[in-house]
PDB file of N, CA and C in Angstrom:
ATOM      1  N   MET A  36     111.903  82.442 129.108  1.00 51.00           N
ATOM      2  CA  MET A  36     112.452  82.297 128.131  1.00 51.00           C
ATOM      3  C   MET A  36     111.392  81.039 126.931  1.00 51.00           C
ATOM      4  N   SER A  37     111.202  81.809 126.198  1.00 55.00           N
ATOM      5  CA  SER A  37     110.293  80.850 125.233  1.00 55.00           C
ATOM      6  C   SER A  37     111.280  79.949 124.275  1.00 55.00           C
ATOM      7  N   SER A  38     111.087  79.050 123.675  1.00 58.00           N
ATOM      8  CA  SER A  38     112.168  78.279 122.507  1.00 58.00           C
ATOM      9  C   SER A  38     111.401  78.628 121.054  1.00 58.00           C
ATOM     10  N   ALA A  39     112.051  78.376 120.342  1.00 54.00           N
ATOM     11  CA  ALA A  39     111.374  78.560 118.831  1.00 54.00           C
ATOM     12  C   ALA A  39     111.043  77.549 118.600  1.00 54.00           C
ATOM     13  N   ILE A  40     110.074  77.377 117.329  1.00 55.00           N
ATOM     14  CA  ILE A  40     109.342  76.523 117.053  1.00 55.00           C
ATOM     15  C   ILE A  40     109.672  76.420 115.424  1.00 55.00           C
ATOM     16  N   HIS A  41     109.154  75.199 115.129  1.00 51.00           N
ATOM     17  CA  HIS A  41     109.554  74.350 114.400  1.00 51.00           C
ATOM     18  C   HIS A  41     108.569  73.797 113.381  1.00 51.00           C
ATOM     19  N   ILE A  42     108.274  74.381 111.988  1.00 53.00           N
ATOM     20  CA  ILE A  42     107.275  74.043 111.220  1.00 53.00           C
ATOM     21  C   ILE A  42     107.780  73.714 109.793  1.00 53.00           C
ATOM     22  N   SER A  43     107.780  72.387 109.442  1.00 56.00           N
ATOM     23  CA  SER A  43     108.398  71.905 108.194  1.00 56.00           C
ATOM     24  C   SER A  43     109.665  72.690 107.960  1.00 56.00           C
ATOM     25  N   GLY A  44     110.647  72.285 108.733  1.00 55.00           N
ATOM     26  CA  GLY A  44     112.274  72.878 108.491  1.00 55.00           C
ATOM     27  C   GLY A  44     112.536  74.491 108.516  1.00 55.00           C
ATOM     28  N   ILE A  45     111.419  75.007 108.945  1.00 54.00           N
ATOM     29  CA  ILE A  45     111.459  76.375 108.803  1.00 54.00           C
ATOM     30  C   ILE A  45     111.097  76.666 110.421  1.00 54.00           C
ATOM     31  N   ARG A  46     112.448  77.547 110.459  1.00 53.00           N
ATOM     32  CA  ARG A  46     112.581  77.889 112.691  1.00 53.00           C
ATOM     33  C   ARG A  46     111.987  79.040 112.342  1.00 53.00           C
ATOM     34  N   VAL A  47     110.734  79.268 113.107  1.00 52.00           N
ATOM     35  CA  VAL A  47     109.967  80.551 113.510  1.00 52.00           C
ATOM     36  C   VAL A  47     110.044  80.735 115.158  1.00 52.00           C
ATOM     37  N   ALA A  48     110.798  82.177 115.563  1.00 53.00           N
ATOM     38  CA  ALA A  48     110.870  82.475 116.312  1.00 53.00           C
ATOM     39  C   ALA A  48     109.788  82.584 117.223  1.00 53.00           C
ATOM     40  N   GLU A  49     109.474  82.021 118.399  1.00 56.00           N
ATOM     41  CA  GLU A  49     108.273  82.390 119.253  1.00 56.00           C
ATOM     42  C   GLU A  49     108.070  83.930 119.668  1.00 56.00           C
ATOM     43  N   LEU A  50     106.748  84.327 119.679  1.00 53.00           N
ATOM     44  CA  LEU A  50     106.781  85.796 119.806  1.00 53.00           C
ATOM     45  C   LEU A  50     106.035  85.585 121.071  1.00 53.00           C
ATOM     46  N   ASP A  51     106.235  86.899 122.319  1.00 58.00           N
ATOM     47  CA  ASP A  51     105.731  87.574 123.511  1.00 58.00           C
ATOM     48  C   ASP A  51     104.296  87.887 123.712  1.00 58.00           C
ATOM     49  N   THR A  52     104.430  88.505 122.075  1.00 55.00           N
ATOM     50  CA  THR A  52     103.046  89.656 122.145  1.00 55.00           C
ATOM     51  C   THR A  52     102.043  88.368 121.910  1.00 55.00           C
ATOM     52  N   PRO A  53     100.713  88.778 121.862  1.00 56.00           N
ATOM     53  CA  PRO A  53      99.637  88.330 121.928  1.00 56.00           C
ATOM     54  C   PRO A  53      99.311  88.408 120.257  1.00 56.00           C
ATOM     55  N   GLU A  54      98.572  86.999 119.758  1.00 55.00           N
ATOM     56  CA  GLU A  54      98.263  87.171 118.358  1.00 55.00           C
ATOM     57  C   GLU A  54      97.272  88.015 117.573  1.00 55.00           C
ATOM     58  N   ARG A  55      97.205  88.417 116.596  1.00 56.00           N
ATOM     59  CA  ARG A  55      96.317  89.569 116.174  1.00 56.00           C
ATOM     60  C   ARG A  55      95.738  89.206 114.675  1.00 56.00           C
ATOM     61  N   ALA A  56      94.573  89.361 114.374  1.00 56.00           N
ATOM     62  CA  ALA A  56      94.707  89.462 112.710  1.00 56.00           C
ATOM     63  C   ALA A  56      95.692  90.070 112.169  1.00 56.00           C
ATOM     64  N   VAL A  57      95.916  89.507 110.844  1.00 54.00           N
ATOM     65  CA  VAL A  57      96.405  90.374 110.072  1.00 54.00           C
ATOM     66  C   VAL A  57      95.507  90.812 109.010  1.00 54.00           C
ATOM     67  N   ARG A  58      95.649  92.476 108.910  1.00 55.00           N
ATOM     68  CA  ARG A  58      94.619  93.106 107.578  1.00 55.00           C
ATOM     69  C   ARG A  58      95.092  93.642 107.064  1.00 55.00           C
ATOM     70  N   VAL A  59      94.911  93.255 105.492  1.00 51.00           N
ATOM     71  CA  VAL A  59      95.455  93.610 103.900  1.00 51.00           C
ATOM     72  C   VAL A  59      94.267  94.633 103.680  1.00 51.00           C
ATOM     73  N   SER A  60      94.902  95.975 103.465  1.00 51.00           N
ATOM     74  CA  SER A  60      94.262  97.068 102.757  1.00 51.00           C
ATOM     75  C   SER A  60      94.876  96.699 101.160  1.00 51.00           C
ATOM     76  N   ARG A  61      93.671  96.717 100.643  1.00 50.00           N
ATOM     77  CA  ARG A  61      93.850  96.601  99.122  1.00 50.00           C
ATOM     78  C   ARG A  61      92.962  96.997  98.144  1.00 50.00           C
ATOM     79  N   PRO A  62      93.558  98.328  97.051  1.00 48.00           N
ATOM     80  CA  PRO A  62      93.244  98.879  96.209  1.00 48.00           C
ATOM     81  C   PRO A  62      92.263  98.431  95.615  1.00 48.00           C
ATOM     82  N   PRO A  63      91.163  99.063  94.921  1.00 49.00           N
ATOM     83  CA  PRO A  63      90.493  98.170  94.013  1.00 49.00           C
ATOM     84  C   PRO A  63      91.186  97.459  92.709  1.00 49.00           C
ATOM     85  N   VAL A  64      90.555  96.428  92.036  1.00 52.00           N
ATOM     86  CA  VAL A  64      91.595  95.764  91.275  1.00 52.00           C
ATOM     87  C   VAL A  64      91.739  96.635  90.318  1.00 52.00           C
ATOM     88  N   ALA A  65      93.328  96.444  89.971  1.00 53.00           N
ATOM     89  CA  ALA A  65      93.249  97.092  88.653  1.00 53.00           C
ATOM     90  C   ALA A  65      94.483  96.369  87.778  1.00 53.00           C
ATOM     91  N   ASP A  66      93.568  96.190  86.537  1.00 49.00           N
ATOM     92  CA  ASP A  66      94.351  95.029  85.537  1.00 49.00           C
ATOM     93  C   ASP A  66      94.736  95.637  84.192  1.00 49.00           C
ATOM     94  N   GLY A  67      95.857  96.411  84.609  1.00 71.00           N
ATOM     95  CA  GLY A  67      95.935  96.961  83.329  1.00 71.00           C
ATOM     96  C   GLY A  67      95.245  98.536  82.969  1.00 71.00           C
ATOM     97  N   PRO A  68      94.924  98.967  82.173  1.00 87.00           N
ATOM     98  CA  PRO A  68      94.007 100.124  82.441  1.00 87.00           C
ATOM     99  C   PRO A  68      92.821 100.308  82.663  1.00 87.00           C
ATOM    100  N   ILE A  69      91.874  99.431  83.199  1.00 92.00           N
ATOM    101  CA  ILE A  69      90.869  99.223  83.614  1.00 92.00           C
ATOM    102  C   ILE A  69      90.610  98.896  85.005  1.00 92.00           C
ATOM    103  N   THR A  70      90.031  99.989  86.076  1.00 92.00           N
ATOM    104  CA  THR A  70      90.045  99.397  87.526  1.00 92.00           C
ATOM    105  C   THR A  70      88.537  98.877  87.978  1.00 92.00           C
ATOM    106  N   TRP A  71      88.764  97.867  88.467  1.00 93.00           N
ATOM    107  CA  TRP A  71      87.731  96.747  88.573  1.00 93.00           C
ATOM    108  C   TRP A  71      87.091  96.762  89.882  1.00 93.00           C
ATOM    109  N   GLY A  72      85.720  96.466  90.055  1.00 92.00           N
ATOM    110  CA  GLY A  72      85.119  96.998  91.343  1.00 92.00           C
ATOM    111  C   GLY A  72      84.748  95.260  92.033  1.00 92.00           C
ATOM    112  N   LYS A  73      84.293  95.175  92.814  1.00 91.00           N
ATOM    113  CA  LYS A  73      84.237  93.850  93.366  1.00 91.00           C
ATOM    114  C   LYS A  73      83.469  93.376  92.314  1.00 91.00           C
ATOM    115  N   ILE A  74      82.945  91.800  93.116  1.00 90.00           N
ATOM    116  CA  ILE A  74      82.104  90.617  92.110  1.00 90.00           C
ATOM    117  C   ILE A  74      81.125  90.735  92.706  1.00 90.00           C
ATOM    118  N   THR A  75      79.907  91.253  92.172  1.00 91.00           N
ATOM    119  CA  THR A  75      78.521  91.396  92.448  1.00 91.00           C
ATOM    120  C   THR A  75      77.731  90.118  91.693  1.00 91.00           C
ATOM    121  N   ARG A  76      76.502  89.910  92.291  1.00 91.00           N
ATOM    122  CA  ARG A  76      75.498  89.129  91.618  1.00 91.00           C
ATOM    123  C   ARG A  76      74.050  90.481  90.743  1.00 91.00           C
ATOM    124  N   LEU A  77      73.935  89.948  89.953  1.00 85.00           N
ATOM    125  CA  LEU A  77      73.131  90.314  88.856  1.00 85.00           C
ATOM    126  C   LEU A  77      72.116  89.512  88.176  1.00 85.00           C
ATOM    127  N   ALA A  78      70.787  89.484  89.092  1.00 85.00           N
ATOM    128  CA  ALA A  78      70.285  87.795  88.080  1.00 85.00           C
ATOM    129  C   ALA A  78      70.612  86.650  88.337  1.00 85.00           C
ATOM    130  N   GLY A  79      71.111  86.394  89.583  1.00 85.00           N
ATOM    131  CA  GLY A  79      71.874  85.397  89.316  1.00 85.00           C
ATOM    132  C   GLY A  79      73.034  85.037  88.887  1.00 85.00           C
ATOM    133  N   ALA A  80      74.043  85.709  88.120  1.00 90.00           N
ATOM    134  CA  ALA A  80      74.984  85.772  87.416  1.00 90.00           C
ATOM    135  C   ALA A  80      76.247  86.610  88.702  1.00 90.00           C
ATOM    136  N   LYS A  81      77.458  86.224  87.914  1.00 94.00           N
ATOM    137  CA  LYS A  81      78.365  86.983  88.614  1.00 94.00           C
ATOM    138  C   LYS A  81      78.653  87.970  87.830  1.00 94.00           C
ATOM    139  N   VAL A  82      78.975  88.788  88.488  1.00 95.00           N
ATOM    140  CA  VAL A  82      79.218  90.631  87.393  1.00 95.00           C
ATOM    141  C   VAL A  82      80.115  91.225  88.054  1.00 95.00           C
ATOM    142  N   ARG A  83      81.220  91.584  87.302  1.00 94.00           N
ATOM    143  CA  ARG A  83      82.105  92.715  87.501  1.00 94.00           C
ATOM    144  C   ARG A  83      82.278  93.923  86.830  1.00 94.00           C
ATOM    145  N   GLU A  84      82.237  95.251  87.146  1.00 95.00           N
ATOM    146  CA  GLU A  84      82.082  96.018  86.655  1.00 95.00           C
ATOM    147  C   GLU A  84      83.185  97.136  86.746  1.00 95.00           C
ATOM    148  N   GLY A  85      83.941  97.823  85.487  1.00 95.00           N
ATOM    149  CA  GLY A  85      85.075  98.701  85.729  1.00 95.00           C
ATOM    150  C   GLY A  85      84.770  99.342  84.739  1.00 95.00           C
ATOM    151  N   GLN A  86      86.002 100.713  85.060  1.00 94.00           N
ATOM    152  CA  GLN A  86      85.960 101.864  84.348  1.00 94.00           C
ATOM    153  C   GLN A  86      87.483 101.607  83.453  1.00 94.00           C
ATOM    154  N   GLY A  87      87.591 102.322  82.183  1.00 93.00           N
ATOM    155  CA  GLY A  87      88.819 102.168  81.838  1.00 93.00           C
ATOM    156  C   GLY A  87      89.260 103.825  81.608  1.00 93.00           C
ATOM    157  N   GLN A  88      90.344 103.899  81.434  1.00 91.00           N
ATOM    158  CA  GLN A  88      91.280 105.030  81.347  1.00 91.00           C
ATOM    159  C   GLN A  88      90.653 106.215  80.100  1.00 91.00           C
ATOM    160  N   SER A  89      89.976 105.541  79.427  1.00 91.00           N
ATOM    161  CA  SER A  89      89.425 106.153  78.564  1.00 91.00           C
ATOM    162  C   SER A  89      87.786 106.172  78.547  1.00 91.00           C
ATOM    163  N   GLY A  90      87.270 106.356  80.060  1.00 92.00           N
ATOM    164  CA  GLY A  90      86.129 106.413  80.133  1.00 92.00           C
ATOM    165  C   GLY A  90      84.845 105.306  79.666  1.00 92.00           C
ATOM    166  N   LEU A  91      85.367 104.354  78.822  1.00 94.00           N
ATOM    167  CA  LEU A  91      84.302 103.499  78.846  1.00 94.00           C
ATOM    168  C   LEU A  91      84.292 102.446  80.052  1.00 94.00           C
ATOM    169  N   LEU A  92      82.811 101.597  80.089  1.00 95.00           N
ATOM    170  CA  LEU A  92      82.380 101.222  81.318  1.00 95.00           C
ATOM    171  C   LEU A  92      82.511  99.829  80.680  1.00 95.00           C
ATOM    172  N   TYR A  93      83.153  99.006  81.617  1.00 96.00           N
ATOM    173  CA  TYR A  93      83.469  97.273  80.888  1.00 96.00           C
ATOM    174  C   TYR A  93      82.717  96.444  82.005  1.00 96.00           C
ATOM    175  N   ARG A  94      81.904  95.409  81.525  1.00 95.00           N
ATOM    176  CA  ARG A  94      81.266  94.471  82.202  1.00 95.00           C
ATOM    177  C   ARG A  94      81.203  93.356  82.123  1.00 95.00           C
ATOM    178  N   VAL A  95      81.835  92.163  82.845  1.00 96.00           N
ATOM    179  CA  VAL A  95      82.252  91.003  82.622  1.00 96.00           C
ATOM    180  C   VAL A  95      81.296  89.791  83.455  1.00 96.00           C
ATOM    181  N   HIS A  96      80.772  89.306  82.670  1.00 94.00           N
ATOM    182  CA  HIS A  96      79.457  88.590  83.460  1.00 94.00           C
ATOM    183  C   HIS A  96      79.341  87.182  83.282  1.00 94.00           C
ATOM    184  N   GLN A  97      79.317  86.304  84.428  1.00 94.00           N
ATOM    185  CA  GLN A  97      79.350  84.911  83.825  1.00 94.00           C
ATOM    186  C   GLN A  97      77.900  84.164  83.342  1.00 94.00           C
ATOM    187  N   CYS A  98      77.917  83.366  82.344  1.00 87.00           N
ATOM    188  CA  CYS A  98      77.129  82.717  81.917  1.00 87.00           C
ATOM    189  C   CYS A  98      77.697  81.384  81.456  1.00 87.00           C
ATOM    190  N   SER A  99      77.573  80.966  80.323  1.00 87.00           N
ATOM    191  CA  SER A  99      78.125  79.286  80.207  1.00 87.00           C
ATOM    192  C   SER A  99      79.931  79.845  80.421  1.00 87.00           C
ATOM    193  N   GLY A 100      80.562  81.010  80.240  1.00 92.00           N
ATOM    194  CA  GLY A 100      81.718  81.193  80.035  1.00 92.00           C
ATOM    195  C   GLY A 100      81.644  82.835  80.983  1.00 92.00           C
ATOM    196  N   TRP A 101      82.904  83.826  80.628  1.00 95.00           N
ATOM    197  CA  TRP A 101      82.556  84.872  80.844  1.00 95.00           C
ATOM    198  C   TRP A 101      82.853  85.718  79.593  1.00 95.00           C
ATOM    199  N   VAL A 102      81.904  86.393  79.557  1.00 95.00           N
ATOM    200  CA  VAL A 102      81.470  87.551  78.859  1.00 95.00           C
ATOM    201  C   VAL A 102      81.829  89.124  79.186  1.00 95.00           C
ATOM    202  N   VAL A 103      82.337  89.530  78.162  1.00 96.00           N
ATOM    203  CA  VAL A 103      82.907  90.744  77.997  1.00 96.00           C
ATOM    204  C   VAL A 103      82.250  91.587  77.464  1.00 96.00           C
ATOM    205  N   THR A 104      81.489  92.456  77.547  1.00 96.00           N
ATOM    206  CA  THR A 104      80.845  93.746  77.268  1.00 96.00           C
ATOM    207  C   THR A 104      81.237  95.176  77.827  1.00 96.00           C
ATOM    208  N   VAL A 105      81.120  96.168  76.486  1.00 96.00           N
ATOM    209  CA  VAL A 105      82.019  96.953  76.661  1.00 96.00           C
ATOM    210  C   VAL A 105      80.800  98.511  76.492  1.00 96.00           C
ATOM    211  N   TYR A 106      80.563  99.178  77.439  1.00 95.00           N
ATOM    212  CA  TYR A 106      78.980  99.825  76.824  1.00 95.00           C
ATOM    213  C   TYR A 106      80.275 101.549  76.537  1.00 95.00           C
ATOM    214  N   GLY A 107      79.635 102.110  75.368  1.00 91.00           N
ATOM    215  CA  GLY A 107      80.351 103.756  75.002  1.00 91.00           C
ATOM    216  C   GLY A 107      79.923 104.511  75.617  1.00 91.00           C
ATOM    217  N   PRO A 108      80.199 105.449  74.916  1.00 87.00           N
ATOM    218  CA  PRO A 108      79.515 107.280  75.892  1.00 87.00           C
ATOM    219  C   PRO A 108      78.120 107.414  75.170  1.00 87.00           C
ATOM    220  N   ARG A 109      77.977 106.718  74.192  1.00 87.00           N
ATOM    221  CA  ARG A 109      76.289 107.244  73.616  1.00 87.00           C
ATOM    222  C   ARG A 109      75.329 105.947  74.046  1.00 87.00           C
ATOM    223  N   GLY A 110      75.615 104.996  74.794  1.00 85.00           N
ATOM    224  CA  GLY A 110      74.665 104.293  75.199  1.00 85.00           C
ATOM    225  C   GLY A 110      75.454 103.111  74.132  1.00 85.00           C
ATOM    226  N   ASN A 111      76.137 102.841  73.152  1.00 90.00           N
ATOM    227  CA  ASN A 111      76.418 101.962  72.108  1.00 90.00           C
ATOM    228  C   ASN A 111      77.298 100.656  73.269  1.00 90.00           C
ATOM    229  N   GLU A 112      76.506  99.811  72.868  1.00 93.00           N
ATOM    230  CA  GLU A 112      77.206  98.405  73.687  1.00 93.00           C
ATOM    231  C   GLU A 112      77.645  97.241  72.592  1.00 93.00           C
ATOM    232  N   VAL A 113      79.166  96.721  73.137  1.00 94.00           N
ATOM    233  CA  VAL A 113      79.571  96.051  72.178  1.00 94.00           C
ATOM    234  C   VAL A 113      80.224  94.696  73.224  1.00 94.00           C
ATOM    235  N   GLU A 114      79.349  93.588  72.502  1.00 94.00           N
ATOM    236  CA  GLU A 114      79.839  92.270  73.297  1.00 94.00           C
ATOM    237  C   GLU A 114      81.403  91.772  72.974  1.00 94.00           C
ATOM    238  N   VAL A 115      82.168  92.095  73.245  1.00 93.00           N
ATOM    239  CA  VAL A 115      84.147  92.116  72.536  1.00 93.00           C
ATOM    240  C   VAL A 115      83.835  90.329  72.500  1.00 93.00           C
ATOM    241  N   GLY A 116      83.673  89.654  73.302  1.00 94.00           N
ATOM    242  CA  GLY A 116      84.294  88.359  73.415  1.00 94.00           C
ATOM    243  C   GLY A 116      83.572  87.433  74.467  1.00 94.00           C
ATOM    244  N   SER A 117      84.127  85.994  74.760  1.00 94.00           N
ATOM    245  CA  SER A 117      84.056  85.509  75.952  1.00 94.00           C
ATOM    246  C   SER A 117      85.983  84.664  76.266  1.00 94.00           C
ATOM    247  N   ALA A 118      85.617  84.190  77.442  1.00 94.00           N
ATOM    248  CA  ALA A 118      86.247  83.175  77.733  1.00 94.00           C
ATOM    249  C   ALA A 118      85.843  82.062  79.027  1.00 94.00           C
ATOM    250  N   ARG A 119      86.702  81.252  78.956  1.00 93.00           N
ATOM    251  CA  ARG A 119      86.184  80.278  79.987  1.00 93.00           C
ATOM    252  C   ARG A 119      86.839  80.583  81.494  1.00 93.00           C
ATOM    253  N   MET A 120      87.740  81.289  81.528  1.00 92.00           N
ATOM    254  CA  MET A 120      88.385  81.981  83.112  1.00 92.00           C
ATOM    255  C   MET A 120      88.228  83.446  83.146  1.00 92.00           C
ATOM    256  N   GLN A 121      87.794  83.927  84.122  1.00 91.00           N
ATOM    257  CA  GLN A 121      87.626  85.233  84.383  1.00 91.00           C
ATOM    258  C   GLN A 121      89.026  86.192  84.467  1.00 91.00           C
ATOM    259  N   ASP A 122      89.839  85.728  84.839  1.00 90.00           N
ATOM    260  CA  ASP A 122      91.128  86.374  84.546  1.00 90.00           C
ATOM    261  C   ASP A 122      91.439  86.643  82.904  1.00 90.00           C
ATOM    262  N   HIS A 123      91.298  85.450  81.925  1.00 93.00           N
ATOM    263  CA  HIS A 123      91.262  85.724  80.737  1.00 93.00           C
ATOM    264  C   HIS A 123      90.447  87.132  80.265  1.00 93.00           C
ATOM    265  N   ALA A 124      89.143  86.721  81.179  1.00 94.00           N
ATOM    266  CA  ALA A 124      88.236  87.910  80.561  1.00 94.00           C
ATOM    267  C   ALA A 124      88.505  89.273  80.793  1.00 94.00           C
ATOM    268  N   LEU A 125      88.698  89.241  81.937  1.00 93.00           N
ATOM    269  CA  LEU A 125      89.495  91.041  82.271  1.00 93.00           C
ATOM    270  C   LEU A 125      90.627  91.302  81.549  1.00 93.00           C
ATOM    271  N   ALA A 126      91.910  90.219  81.032  1.00 92.00           N
ATOM    272  CA  ALA A 126      92.889  90.617  80.438  1.00 92.00           C
ATOM    273  C   ALA A 126      92.508  90.995  78.433  1.00 92.00           C
ATOM    274  N   LEU A 127      90.977  90.390  78.308  1.00 94.00           N
ATOM    275  CA  LEU A 127      90.592  90.928  77.225  1.00 94.00           C
ATOM    276  C   LEU A 127      89.943  92.015  77.143  1.00 94.00           C
ATOM    277  N   ALA A 128      88.908  92.672  78.153  1.00 94.00           N
ATOM    278  CA  ALA A 128      89.229  93.744  78.166  1.00 94.00           C
ATOM    279  C   ALA A 128      89.932  94.808  78.259  1.00 94.00           C
ATOM    280  N   GLY A 129      91.355  94.188  78.939  1.00 93.00           N
ATOM    281  CA  GLY A 129      92.035  95.429  78.923  1.00 93.00           C
ATOM    282  C   GLY A 129      93.063  95.519  77.639  1.00 93.00           C
ATOM    283  N   MET A 130      92.543  94.358  76.762  1.00 93.00           N
ATOM    284  CA  MET A 130      93.549  94.531  75.609  1.00 93.00           C
ATOM    285  C   MET A 130      92.607  95.652  75.036  1.00 93.00           C
ATOM    286  N   TRP A 131      90.919  95.215  74.621  1.00 94.00           N
ATOM    287  CA  TRP A 131      90.530  96.508  74.177  1.00 94.00           C
ATOM    288  C   TRP A 131      90.613  97.664  74.574  1.00 94.00           C
ATOM    289  N   GLU A 132      90.876  97.916  75.737  1.00 94.00           N
ATOM    290  CA  GLU A 132      90.744  99.032  76.394  1.00 94.00           C
ATOM    291  C   GLU A 132      92.314 100.014  76.221  1.00 94.00           C
ATOM    292  N   GLN A 133      93.149  98.840  75.613  1.00 93.00           N
ATOM    293  CA  GLN A 133      94.672  99.435  74.835  1.00 93.00           C
ATOM    294  C   GLN A 133      94.704  99.710  73.527  1.00 93.00           C
ATOM    295  N   ALA A 134      93.520  99.107  73.263  1.00 93.00           N
ATOM    296  CA  ALA A 134      93.487  99.540  71.473  1.00 93.00           C
ATOM    297  C   ALA A 134      92.482 100.609  71.377  1.00 93.00           C
ATOM    298  N   VAL A 135      91.597 101.076  72.471  1.00 93.00           N
ATOM    299  CA  VAL A 135      90.748 101.994  72.311  1.00 93.00           C
ATOM    300  C   VAL A 135      91.525 103.443  72.437  1.00 93.00           C
ATOM    301  N   ALA A 136      92.197 103.064  73.433  1.00 92.00           N
ATOM    302  CA  ALA A 136      93.091 104.406  74.146  1.00 92.00           C
ATOM    303  C   ALA A 136      94.789 104.486  73.252  1.00 92.00           C
ATOM    304  N   SER A 137      94.895 103.566  72.355  1.00 92.00           N
ATOM    305  CA  SER A 137      95.626 103.924  71.490  1.00 92.00           C
ATOM    306  C   SER A 137      95.441 104.363  69.747  1.00 92.00           C
ATOM    307  N   GLY A 138      93.915 104.453  70.009  1.00 92.00           N
ATOM    308  CA  GLY A 138      93.199 105.029  68.514  1.00 92.00           C
ATOM    309  C   GLY A 138      92.625 103.695  67.682  1.00 92.00           C
ATOM    310  N   ARG A 139      93.155 102.346  67.704  1.00 92.00           N
ATOM    311  CA  ARG A 139      92.343 101.076  66.690  1.00 92.00           C
ATOM    312  C   ARG A 139      91.197 101.281  66.748  1.00 92.00           C
ATOM    313  N   ILE A 140      90.710 101.304  68.198  1.00 91.00           N
ATOM    314  CA  ILE A 140      89.108 101.274  67.916  1.00 91.00           C
ATOM    315  C   ILE A 140      88.509 102.419  68.142  1.00 91.00           C
ATOM    316  N   ASP A 141      87.813 102.592  67.747  1.00 88.00           N
ATOM    317  CA  ASP A 141      86.880 104.133  68.221  1.00 88.00           C
ATOM    318  C   ASP A 141      85.530 103.619  68.236  1.00 88.00           C
ATOM    319  N   MET A 142      85.142 104.178  69.738  1.00 84.00           N
ATOM    320  CA  MET A 142      83.927 103.978  70.377  1.00 84.00           C
ATOM    321  C   MET A 142      83.001 105.125  70.427  1.00 84.00           C
ATOM    322  N   THR A 143      83.255 105.903  69.820  1.00 78.00           N
ATOM    323  CA  THR A 143      82.467 107.247  69.589  1.00 78.00           C
ATOM    324  C   THR A 143      81.344 106.903  68.844  1.00 78.00           C
TER     325      THR A 143
END
């Protein structure tokens, strides 16, 4: 019979089964209306690309900060803005996508 283990005041029952790695299956990062891919490197800079529900393509890349660029259906490109943190840049892209979806911004 095994005894319980105490870790920082937390009582954890000892298990008789062997240890195994915990695998977490995560879907693509969906931060609002945009589904983001993994971070990649392009010309030495970190880049994350995603596609909005409206069909627009988004790119967030790191230079002096994180720059958000939107690509329209006719190849038009708009630099939306930048942020110091990646999460803030993703939120900015999400707000842009919501504005396009509501009709306040026309990217055609």
